XYZ file of C-alpha atoms in Angstrom:
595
model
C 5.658 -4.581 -4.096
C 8.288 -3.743 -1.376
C 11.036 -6.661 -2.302
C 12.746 -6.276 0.276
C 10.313 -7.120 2.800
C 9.257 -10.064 0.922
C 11.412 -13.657 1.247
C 12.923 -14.227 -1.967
C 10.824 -16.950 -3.228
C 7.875 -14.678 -3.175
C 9.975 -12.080 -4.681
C 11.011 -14.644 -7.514
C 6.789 -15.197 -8.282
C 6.356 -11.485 -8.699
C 8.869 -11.366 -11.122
C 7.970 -14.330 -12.660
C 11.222 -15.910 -12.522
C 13.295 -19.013 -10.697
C 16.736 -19.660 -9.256
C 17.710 -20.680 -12.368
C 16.903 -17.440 -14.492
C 14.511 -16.674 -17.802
C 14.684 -18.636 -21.237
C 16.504 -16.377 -23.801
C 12.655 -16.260 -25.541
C 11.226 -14.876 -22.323
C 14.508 -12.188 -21.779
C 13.931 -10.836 -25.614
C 10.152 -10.936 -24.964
C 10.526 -8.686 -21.896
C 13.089 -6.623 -23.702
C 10.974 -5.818 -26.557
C 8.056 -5.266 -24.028
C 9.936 -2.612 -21.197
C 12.903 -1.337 -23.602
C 16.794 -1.456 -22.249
C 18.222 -0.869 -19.338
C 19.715 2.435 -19.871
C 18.643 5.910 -18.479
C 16.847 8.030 -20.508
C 18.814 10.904 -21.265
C 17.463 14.589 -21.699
C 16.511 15.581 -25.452
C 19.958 16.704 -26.583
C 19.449 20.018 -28.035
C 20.078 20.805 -31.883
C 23.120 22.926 -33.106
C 20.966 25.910 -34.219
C 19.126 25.823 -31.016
C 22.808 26.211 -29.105
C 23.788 28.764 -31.819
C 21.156 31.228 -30.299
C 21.421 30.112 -26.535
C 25.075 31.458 -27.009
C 23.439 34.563 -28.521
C 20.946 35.410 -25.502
C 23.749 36.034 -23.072
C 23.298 39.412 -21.876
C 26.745 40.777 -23.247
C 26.037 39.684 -27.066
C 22.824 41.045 -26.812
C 24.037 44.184 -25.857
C 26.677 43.872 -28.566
C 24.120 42.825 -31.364
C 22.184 46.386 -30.091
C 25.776 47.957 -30.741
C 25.528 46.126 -33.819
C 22.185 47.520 -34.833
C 22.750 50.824 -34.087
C 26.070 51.131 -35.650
C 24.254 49.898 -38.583
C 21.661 52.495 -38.332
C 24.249 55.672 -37.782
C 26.140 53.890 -40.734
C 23.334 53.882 -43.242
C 22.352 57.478 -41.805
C 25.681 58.855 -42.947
C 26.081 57.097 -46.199
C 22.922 59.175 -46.949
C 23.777 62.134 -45.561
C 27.358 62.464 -46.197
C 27.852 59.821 -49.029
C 32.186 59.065 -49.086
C 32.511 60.590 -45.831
C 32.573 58.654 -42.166
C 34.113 55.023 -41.554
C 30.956 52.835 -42.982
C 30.003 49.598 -41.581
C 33.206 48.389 -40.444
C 32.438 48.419 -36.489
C 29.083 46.519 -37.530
C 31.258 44.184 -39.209
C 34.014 43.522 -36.458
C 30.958 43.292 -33.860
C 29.078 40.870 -35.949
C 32.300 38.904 -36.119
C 33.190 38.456 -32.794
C 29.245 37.742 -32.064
C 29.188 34.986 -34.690
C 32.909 33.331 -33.241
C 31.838 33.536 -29.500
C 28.951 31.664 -30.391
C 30.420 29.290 -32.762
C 33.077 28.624 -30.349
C 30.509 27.845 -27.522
C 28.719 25.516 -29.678
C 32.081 23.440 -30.910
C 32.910 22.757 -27.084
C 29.546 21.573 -26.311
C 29.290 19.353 -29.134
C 32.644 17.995 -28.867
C 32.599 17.387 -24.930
C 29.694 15.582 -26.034
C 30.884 13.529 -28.625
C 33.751 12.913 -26.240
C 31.194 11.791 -23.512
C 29.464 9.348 -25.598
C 32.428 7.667 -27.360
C 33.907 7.006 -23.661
C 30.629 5.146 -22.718
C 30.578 3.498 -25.878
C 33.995 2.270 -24.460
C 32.972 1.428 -21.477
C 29.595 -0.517 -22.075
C 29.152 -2.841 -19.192
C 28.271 -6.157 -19.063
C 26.922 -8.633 -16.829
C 26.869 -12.638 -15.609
C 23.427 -13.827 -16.113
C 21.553 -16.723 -15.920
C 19.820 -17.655 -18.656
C 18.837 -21.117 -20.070
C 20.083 -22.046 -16.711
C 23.378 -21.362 -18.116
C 26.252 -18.471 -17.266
C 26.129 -16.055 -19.743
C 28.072 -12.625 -20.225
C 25.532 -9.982 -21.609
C 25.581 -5.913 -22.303
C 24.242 -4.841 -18.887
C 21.269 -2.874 -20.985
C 20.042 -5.880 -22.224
C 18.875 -7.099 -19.030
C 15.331 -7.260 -17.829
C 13.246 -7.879 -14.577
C 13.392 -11.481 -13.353
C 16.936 -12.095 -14.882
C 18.986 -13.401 -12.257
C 22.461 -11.789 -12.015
C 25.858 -12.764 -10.542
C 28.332 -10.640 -9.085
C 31.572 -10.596 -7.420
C 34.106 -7.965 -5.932
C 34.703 -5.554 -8.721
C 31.674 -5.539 -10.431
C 29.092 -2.744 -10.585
C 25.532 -3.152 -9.843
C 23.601 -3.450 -12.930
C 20.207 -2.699 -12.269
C 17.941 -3.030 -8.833
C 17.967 -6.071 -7.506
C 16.710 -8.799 -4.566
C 19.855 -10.594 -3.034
C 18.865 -14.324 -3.082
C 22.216 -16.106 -2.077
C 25.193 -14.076 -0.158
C 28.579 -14.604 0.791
C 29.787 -12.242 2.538
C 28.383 -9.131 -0.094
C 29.621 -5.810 0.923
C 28.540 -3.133 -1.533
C 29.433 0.838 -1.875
C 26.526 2.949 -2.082
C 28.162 6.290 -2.057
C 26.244 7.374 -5.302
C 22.803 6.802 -3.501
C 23.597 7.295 0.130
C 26.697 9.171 0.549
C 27.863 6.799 3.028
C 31.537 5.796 2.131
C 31.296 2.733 3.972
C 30.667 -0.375 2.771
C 27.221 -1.903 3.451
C 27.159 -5.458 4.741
C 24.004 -7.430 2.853
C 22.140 -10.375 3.818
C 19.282 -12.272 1.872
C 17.071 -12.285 5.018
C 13.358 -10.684 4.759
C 13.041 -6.575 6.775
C 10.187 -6.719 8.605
C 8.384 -3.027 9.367
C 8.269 -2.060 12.962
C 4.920 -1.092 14.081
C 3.307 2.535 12.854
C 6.947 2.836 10.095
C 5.614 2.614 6.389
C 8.475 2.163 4.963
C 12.225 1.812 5.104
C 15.145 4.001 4.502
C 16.744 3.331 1.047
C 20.621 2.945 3.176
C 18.912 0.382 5.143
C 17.472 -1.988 2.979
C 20.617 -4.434 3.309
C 18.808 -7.640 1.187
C 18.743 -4.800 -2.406
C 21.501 -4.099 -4.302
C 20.770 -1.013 -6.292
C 22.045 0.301 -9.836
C 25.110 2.629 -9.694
C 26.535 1.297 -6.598
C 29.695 -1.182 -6.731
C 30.679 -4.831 -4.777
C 33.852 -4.413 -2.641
C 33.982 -8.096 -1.091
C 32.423 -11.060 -1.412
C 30.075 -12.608 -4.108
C 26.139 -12.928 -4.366
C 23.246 -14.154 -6.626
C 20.166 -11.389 -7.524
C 16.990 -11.707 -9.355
C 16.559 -7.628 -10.925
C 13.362 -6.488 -9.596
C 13.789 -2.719 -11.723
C 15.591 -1.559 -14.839
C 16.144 1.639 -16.570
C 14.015 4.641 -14.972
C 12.128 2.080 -12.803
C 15.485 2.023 -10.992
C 16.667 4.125 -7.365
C 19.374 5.708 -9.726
C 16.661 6.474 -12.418
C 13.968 8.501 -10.230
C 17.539 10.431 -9.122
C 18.070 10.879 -12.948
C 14.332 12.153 -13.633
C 14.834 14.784 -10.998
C 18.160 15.817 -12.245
C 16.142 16.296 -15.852
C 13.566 18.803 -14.377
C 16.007 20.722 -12.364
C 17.057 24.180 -13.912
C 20.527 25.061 -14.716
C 22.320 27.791 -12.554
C 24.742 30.183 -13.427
C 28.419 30.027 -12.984
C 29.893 32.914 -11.095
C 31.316 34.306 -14.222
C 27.917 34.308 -15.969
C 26.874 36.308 -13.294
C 29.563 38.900 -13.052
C 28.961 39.459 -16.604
C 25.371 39.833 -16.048
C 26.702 42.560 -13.607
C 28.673 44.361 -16.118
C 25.802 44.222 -18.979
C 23.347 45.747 -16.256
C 25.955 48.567 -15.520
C 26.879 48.936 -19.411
C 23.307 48.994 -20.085
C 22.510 51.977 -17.469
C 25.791 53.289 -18.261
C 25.475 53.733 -22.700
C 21.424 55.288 -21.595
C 22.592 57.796 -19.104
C 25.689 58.474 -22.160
C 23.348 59.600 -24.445
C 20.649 61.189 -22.255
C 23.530 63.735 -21.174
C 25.490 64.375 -24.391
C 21.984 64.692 -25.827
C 20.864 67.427 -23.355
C 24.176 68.977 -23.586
C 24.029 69.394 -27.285
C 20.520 70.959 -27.435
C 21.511 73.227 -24.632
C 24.250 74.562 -26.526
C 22.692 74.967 -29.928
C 19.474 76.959 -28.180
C 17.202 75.319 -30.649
C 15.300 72.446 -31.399
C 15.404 72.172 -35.088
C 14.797 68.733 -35.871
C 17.201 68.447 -38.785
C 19.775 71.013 -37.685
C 19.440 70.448 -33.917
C 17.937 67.034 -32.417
C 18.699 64.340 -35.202
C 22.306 65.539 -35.458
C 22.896 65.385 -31.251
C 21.002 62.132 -30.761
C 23.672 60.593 -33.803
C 26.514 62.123 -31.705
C 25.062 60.516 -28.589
C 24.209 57.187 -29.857
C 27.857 57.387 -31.356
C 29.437 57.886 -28.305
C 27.494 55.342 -26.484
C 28.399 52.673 -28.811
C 31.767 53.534 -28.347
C 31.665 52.941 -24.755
C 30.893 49.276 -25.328
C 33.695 47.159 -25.028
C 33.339 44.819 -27.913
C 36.275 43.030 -27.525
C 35.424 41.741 -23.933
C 33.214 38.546 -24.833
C 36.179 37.354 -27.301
C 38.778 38.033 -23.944
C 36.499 35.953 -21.961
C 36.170 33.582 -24.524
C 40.078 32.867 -25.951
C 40.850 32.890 -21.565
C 37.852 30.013 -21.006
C 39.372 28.238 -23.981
C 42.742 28.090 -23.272
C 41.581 26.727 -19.749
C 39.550 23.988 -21.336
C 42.649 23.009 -23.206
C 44.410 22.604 -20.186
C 42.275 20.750 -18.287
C 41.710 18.335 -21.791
C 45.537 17.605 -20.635
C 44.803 16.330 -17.349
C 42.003 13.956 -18.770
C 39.248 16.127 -17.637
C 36.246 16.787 -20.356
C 34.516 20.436 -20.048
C 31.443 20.903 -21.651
C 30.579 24.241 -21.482
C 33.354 26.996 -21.459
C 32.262 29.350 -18.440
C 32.144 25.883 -16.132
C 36.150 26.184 -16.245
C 35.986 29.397 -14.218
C 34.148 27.743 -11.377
C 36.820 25.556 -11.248
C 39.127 28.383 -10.434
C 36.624 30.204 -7.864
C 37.387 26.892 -5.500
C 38.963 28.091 -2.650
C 37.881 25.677 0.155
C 37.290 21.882 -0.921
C 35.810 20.023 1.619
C 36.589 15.994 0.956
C 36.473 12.652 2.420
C 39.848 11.975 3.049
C 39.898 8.265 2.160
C 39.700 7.616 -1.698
C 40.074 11.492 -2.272
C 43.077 12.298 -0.326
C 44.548 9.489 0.198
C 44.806 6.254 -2.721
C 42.748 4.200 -0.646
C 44.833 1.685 -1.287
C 46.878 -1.060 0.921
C 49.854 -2.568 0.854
C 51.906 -5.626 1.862
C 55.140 -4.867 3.773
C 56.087 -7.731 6.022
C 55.177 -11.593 6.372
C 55.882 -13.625 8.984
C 56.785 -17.284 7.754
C 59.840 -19.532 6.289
C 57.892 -19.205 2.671
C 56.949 -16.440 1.160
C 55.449 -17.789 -1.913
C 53.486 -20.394 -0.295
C 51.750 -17.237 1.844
C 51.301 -15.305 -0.902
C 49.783 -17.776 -2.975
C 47.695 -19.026 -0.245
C 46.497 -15.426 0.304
C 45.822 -14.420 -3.302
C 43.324 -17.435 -3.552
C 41.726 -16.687 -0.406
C 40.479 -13.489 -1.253
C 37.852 -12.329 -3.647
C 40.084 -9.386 -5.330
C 41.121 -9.776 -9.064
C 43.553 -8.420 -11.568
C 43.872 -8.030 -14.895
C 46.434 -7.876 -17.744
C 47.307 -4.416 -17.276
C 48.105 -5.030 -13.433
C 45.051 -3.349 -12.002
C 43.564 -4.787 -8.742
C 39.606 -4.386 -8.306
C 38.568 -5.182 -4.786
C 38.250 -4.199 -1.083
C 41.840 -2.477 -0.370
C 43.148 -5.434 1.802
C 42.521 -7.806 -0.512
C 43.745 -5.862 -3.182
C 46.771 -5.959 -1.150
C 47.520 -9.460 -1.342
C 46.569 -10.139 -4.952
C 49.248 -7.296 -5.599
C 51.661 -8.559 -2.907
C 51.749 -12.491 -5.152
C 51.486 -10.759 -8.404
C 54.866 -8.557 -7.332
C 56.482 -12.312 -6.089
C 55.085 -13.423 -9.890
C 52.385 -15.398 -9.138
C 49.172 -13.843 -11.379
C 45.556 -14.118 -9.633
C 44.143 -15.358 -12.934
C 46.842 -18.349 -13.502
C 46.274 -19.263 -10.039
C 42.966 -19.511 -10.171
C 43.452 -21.700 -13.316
C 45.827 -24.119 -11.485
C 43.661 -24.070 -7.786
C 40.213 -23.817 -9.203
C 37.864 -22.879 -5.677
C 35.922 -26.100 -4.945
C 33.680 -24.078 -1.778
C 34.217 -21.511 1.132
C 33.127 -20.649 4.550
C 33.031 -17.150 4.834
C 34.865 -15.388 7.270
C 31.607 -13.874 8.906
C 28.938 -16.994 9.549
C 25.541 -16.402 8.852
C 23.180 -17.262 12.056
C 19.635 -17.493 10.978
C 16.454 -17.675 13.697
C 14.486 -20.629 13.961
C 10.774 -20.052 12.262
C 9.473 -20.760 15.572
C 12.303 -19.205 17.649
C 10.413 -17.400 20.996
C 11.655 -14.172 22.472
C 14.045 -14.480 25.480
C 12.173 -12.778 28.180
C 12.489 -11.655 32.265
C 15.656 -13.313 31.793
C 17.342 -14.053 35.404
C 20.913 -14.503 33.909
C 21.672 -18.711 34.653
C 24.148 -19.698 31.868
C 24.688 -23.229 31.074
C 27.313 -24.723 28.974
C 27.299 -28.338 27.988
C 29.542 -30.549 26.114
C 30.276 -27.788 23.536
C 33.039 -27.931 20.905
C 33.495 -25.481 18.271
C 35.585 -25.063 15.217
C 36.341 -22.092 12.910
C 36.607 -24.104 9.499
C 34.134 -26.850 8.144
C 35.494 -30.415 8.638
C 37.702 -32.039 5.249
C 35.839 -35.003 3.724
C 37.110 -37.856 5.502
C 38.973 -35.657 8.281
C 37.938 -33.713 11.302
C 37.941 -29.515 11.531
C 40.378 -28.112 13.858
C 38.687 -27.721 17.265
C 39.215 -24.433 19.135
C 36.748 -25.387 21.872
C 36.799 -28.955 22.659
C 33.819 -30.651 24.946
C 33.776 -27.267 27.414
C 31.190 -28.153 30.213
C 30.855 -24.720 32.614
C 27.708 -23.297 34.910
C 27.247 -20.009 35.768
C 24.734 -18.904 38.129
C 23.010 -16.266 37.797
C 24.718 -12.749 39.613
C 28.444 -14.378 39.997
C 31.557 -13.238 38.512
C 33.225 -15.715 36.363
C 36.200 -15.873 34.512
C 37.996 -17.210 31.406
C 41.939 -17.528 32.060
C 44.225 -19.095 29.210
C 46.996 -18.822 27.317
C 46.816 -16.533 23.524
C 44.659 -18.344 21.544
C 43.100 -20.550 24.009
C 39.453 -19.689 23.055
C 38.625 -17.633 26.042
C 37.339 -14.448 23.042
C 35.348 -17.833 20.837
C 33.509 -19.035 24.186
C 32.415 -15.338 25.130
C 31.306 -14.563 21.331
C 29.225 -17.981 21.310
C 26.952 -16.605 24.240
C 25.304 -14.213 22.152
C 25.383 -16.324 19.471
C 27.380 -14.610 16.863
C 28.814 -17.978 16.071
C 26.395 -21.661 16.360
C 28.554 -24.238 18.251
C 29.890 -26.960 16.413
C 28.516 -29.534 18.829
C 27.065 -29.572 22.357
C 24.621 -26.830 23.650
C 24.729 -23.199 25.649
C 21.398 -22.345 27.772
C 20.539 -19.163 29.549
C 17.758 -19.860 32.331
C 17.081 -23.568 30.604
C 16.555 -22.270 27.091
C 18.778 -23.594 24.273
C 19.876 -20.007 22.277
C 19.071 -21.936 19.149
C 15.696 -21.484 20.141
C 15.086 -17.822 20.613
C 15.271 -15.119 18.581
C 18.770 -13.139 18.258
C 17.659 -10.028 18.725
C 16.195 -10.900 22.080
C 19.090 -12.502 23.594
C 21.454 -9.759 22.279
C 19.485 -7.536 24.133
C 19.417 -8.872 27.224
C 23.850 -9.744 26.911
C 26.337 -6.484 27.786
C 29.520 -6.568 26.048
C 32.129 -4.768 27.686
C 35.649 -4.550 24.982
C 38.579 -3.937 25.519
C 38.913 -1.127 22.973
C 35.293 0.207 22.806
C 33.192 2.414 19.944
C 32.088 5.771 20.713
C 29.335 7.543 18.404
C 29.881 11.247 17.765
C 27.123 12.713 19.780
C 26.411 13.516 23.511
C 26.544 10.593 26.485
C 22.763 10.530 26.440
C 22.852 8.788 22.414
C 25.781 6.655 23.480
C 23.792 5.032 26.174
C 20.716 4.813 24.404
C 21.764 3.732 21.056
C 20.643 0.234 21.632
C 17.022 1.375 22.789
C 16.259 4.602 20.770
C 13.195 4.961 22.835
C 14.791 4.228 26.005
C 13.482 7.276 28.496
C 15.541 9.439 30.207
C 15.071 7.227 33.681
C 16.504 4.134 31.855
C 19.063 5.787 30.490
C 20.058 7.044 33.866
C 18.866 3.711 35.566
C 21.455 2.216 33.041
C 24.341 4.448 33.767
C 24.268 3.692 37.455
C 24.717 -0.145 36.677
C 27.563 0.992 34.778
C 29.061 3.216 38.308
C 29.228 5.828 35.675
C 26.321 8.332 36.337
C 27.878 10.401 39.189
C 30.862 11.276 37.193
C 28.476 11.996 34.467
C 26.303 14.485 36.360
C 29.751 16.362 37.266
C 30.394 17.327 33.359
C 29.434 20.735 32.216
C 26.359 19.557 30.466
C 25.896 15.946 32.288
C 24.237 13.641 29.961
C 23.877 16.045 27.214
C 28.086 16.502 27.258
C 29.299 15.710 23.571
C 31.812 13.296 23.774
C 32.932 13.977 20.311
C 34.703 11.632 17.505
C 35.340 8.029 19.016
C 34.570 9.705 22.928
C 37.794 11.566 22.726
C 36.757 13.552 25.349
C 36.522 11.015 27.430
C 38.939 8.402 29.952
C 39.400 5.240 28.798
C 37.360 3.512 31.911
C 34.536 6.246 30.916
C 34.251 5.249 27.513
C 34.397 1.307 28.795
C 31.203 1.810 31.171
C 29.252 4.114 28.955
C 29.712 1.870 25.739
């Protein structure tokens, strides 16, 4: 089932679930029946098994040949010339460094490992679920499809899920997108246009998905996946069956085996010829066995035994350092990498930069009062420690009280939140709202009133528009003139409806707003700002970003509306000119009429 173009009660019968969450039996029934909620993690790989990875590089192989053969010319001569020559010794020393390289490779592996695990042990998550109908706080791998979760700026998404109440949920999806940005959710159903099949993971705004983290706002989900069933567990599967690449060190040193290896054979092909040549026979025991011992001596010698324990005491002294700056290595040569960086190419904010706000002037007789008022208008917490989770702004304020003394958490004891009206309203269409269509442009405003802030019981809400009663015919020029803070910007943002009037009506051509669809009478409203958005691309996407399918004779049509198209067919490339980052190549009246 594609949840996210269901409505949520359907969602909630698929799961088998309500608004109110499972029965504890039902949760440990569905536990026992699916497992946890934890990726499955590759087979780790036993110690003996990593003992004789370390052994098949190509260097210790060629040692452990050195090895052999040293062994071989060793027992020859102990025969031959019993007392005499210097034994097994260089078998020995190879052996040794052999058996420490590899033990040494193995200990970092293991204890990067163990280091690994005991830090998730540490940082188990848990989770606000429903269950009984009751808030509980559970380990986030106990919990199972149809639990319903809460979650609130700070937290990190648990497991897939179907939004079924919002207020004003932004999430960070960087891990599955790579989109920095925020994503704004709703809880209202996606509906496939006609021939798509499906739609894009980054724009399925009514999911929340494991791995990614809420940055503002609050929201209720019923978890439709767990474990591998997850987004973030087919990413895991994939990373299981990929193959592990070299590092270039592990490389270069396959290099320098290759050209030992070519090297030590062409060694003892020559200083075997030689020999023979200059004996002038080919006496097997006076001649041939006695050169090929010479040559096979002289090509073990040429093998630089003590280069795998270099490598190895360098790549460990660079693990140590990097243990000091909190960073865990697991495998030695991946510390060279490191050091091969010579361009990094990062996101400045977060990266470069703290990503983080902060409060440097107010503008009021009491700071306190502002500070407190701010710290418990804002989703943003803090802990014992100090540390702020939360979008950056409001992490600003809870950090701006707690510097004036006033902690988030013994405010929030002392002005416990009764409601709230989020700062962005959510406009819903009618069931039976009709499409706004051959629209001639009459606008009709009657009796409206509007006000930012829900009424107090007992009390009337601040009015910012009060009983405005205006006609506008179709073709004329009209304008709003007032003082700062009149509501001339609230009366032109309640034409396309991005706020519902508080009382009274606005009609375009007869037809209440209410009663069509948004996305119809958005389309048929320009919106000319004052400080405009440009998309990096050429003039031709600008225009058309509204209307992907627009052809090229509407987008041209469009531009001469604008008075724009004659100065666009004198650029270099006319509508293809790129207008890059924010239309900096453009005028300020350019970017007005094109936008």
């Amino acid at each position: 089932m594609k949840f996210y173009c269901e409505d949520s009660d359907k969602v909630l019968a698929e799961v088998k679930s309500t608004r109110d969450g499972l029965s504890s039996e039902e949760a440990a029934k569905r536990l026992d029946q699916n497992g946890k909620n934890k990726l499955v993690a590759a087979k780790g790989k036993s110690i003996i098994r990593r003992f004789f990875e370390q052994l098949a590089d190509p260097m210790t192989i060629i040692l452990l040949v050195a090895a052999a053969i040293s062994g071989g010319l060793a027992a020859y001569e102990s025969i031959t010339h019993p007392g005499e020559g210097e034994g097994f010794a260089d078998v020995i020393i190879i052996l040794i460094v052999v058996i420490v390289n590899a033990v040494l490779g193995v200990y970092q592996e293991s204890k990067a490992e163990k280091a690994i695990e005991a830090l998730q042990e540490m940082s188990a998550a848990t989770s606000k679920v429903l269950r009984d109908g009751k808030v509980q706080i559970i380990r986030s791998e106990d919990l199972v499809v149809g639990d319903v979760i809460l979650l609130e700026a700070g937290d990190s998404v648990p497991a897939d899920a179907r939004i079924l109440e919002n207020a004003s949920l932004k999430v960070e999806e960087a891990a599955l997108t790579g989109e920095s940005v925020p994503v704004t959710k709703f809880i209202d159903t996606i509906y496939l246009k006609e021939g798509e099949r499906d739609v894009a993971l980054g724009d399925r705004k009514n999911m929340l998905y494991m791995g990614s983290t809420v940055v503002y706002g609050r929201g209720v989900a019923v978890i439709t996946g767990t474990g591998m069933d997850t987004e973030m567990g087919k990413i895991a599967g994939a990373l299981q069956d990929a193959e592990e690449g070299d590092t270039p060190l592990q490389r270069k040193l396959h290099q320098l085996s290759k050209i030992l290896t070519w090297l030590v054979l062409g060694i003892c092909v020559v200083v075997f010829g030689v020999q023979l040549i200059r004996a002038g026979n080919f006496s097997f025991a006076n001649t041939v066995l006695p050169s090929f011992m010479v040559a096979v001596s002289l090509a073990v010698a040429a093998i630089p035994e003590g280069l795998a324990a270099v490598v190895t005491v360098v790549l460990s002294i660079g693990v140590t350092n990097m243990s000091k700056r909190n960073a865990i290595i697991r495998r030695l040569t991946a510390v060279e990498t490191l050091g091969c960086a010579q361009i990094i190419c990062s996101d400045k904010t977060g990266t470069l930069t703290q990503n983080k706000m902060t409060v440097v002037d107010h503008f009021g007789e009491n700071e306190g009062e502002i500070a407190r008022a701010m710290a418990l208008c804002c989703d943003a917490e803090i802990d014992t420690d100090g540390n702020v989770t939360g979008e950056p702004t409001e992490a600003a304020l809870v950090n701006w009280a707690n510097k004036l003394g006033m902690k988030k958490y013994d405010l929030k004891n002392e002005y416990p939140r009764s409601g709230e009206a989020p700062f962005d309203p959510e406009i819903a269409d009618k069931p039976d709202a009709a499409e706004l269509e051959n629209v001639k442009g009459n606008i009709s405003i009657k009796n409206v009133s509007f006000s930012y802030s829900p009424a107090a019981e007992g009390g009337e809400a601040p009015a910012v528009l009060n009983n405005i009663n205006v006609e506008i015919p179709a073709g004329s020029c009209f304008a709003v003139v007032g003082p700062s803070g009149g509501g001339k910007t609230t009366l032109c943002h309640l034409i396309p409806r991005f706020y519902d009037v508080t009382e009274g009506s606005i009609s375009i051509d007869g037809l209440d707003i209410r009663d069509v669809t948004q996305k119809s009478l958005r389309r048929s409203i320009g919106i000319v700002q004052q400080d405009v958005f440009m998309f990096a691309g050429t003039i031709r996407d600008n225009i058309a970003y509204g209307n992907p399918d627009a052809s090229f004779e509407e987008i041209m049509e469009a531009a001469k509306r604008a008075e724009i198209h004659n100065e666009i067919m004198e650029m270099p490339d006319g509508y293809d000119t790129y207008v890059g980052e924010r239309g900096v190549m453009l005028s300020g009246g350019q970017k007005q009429r094109i936008a």
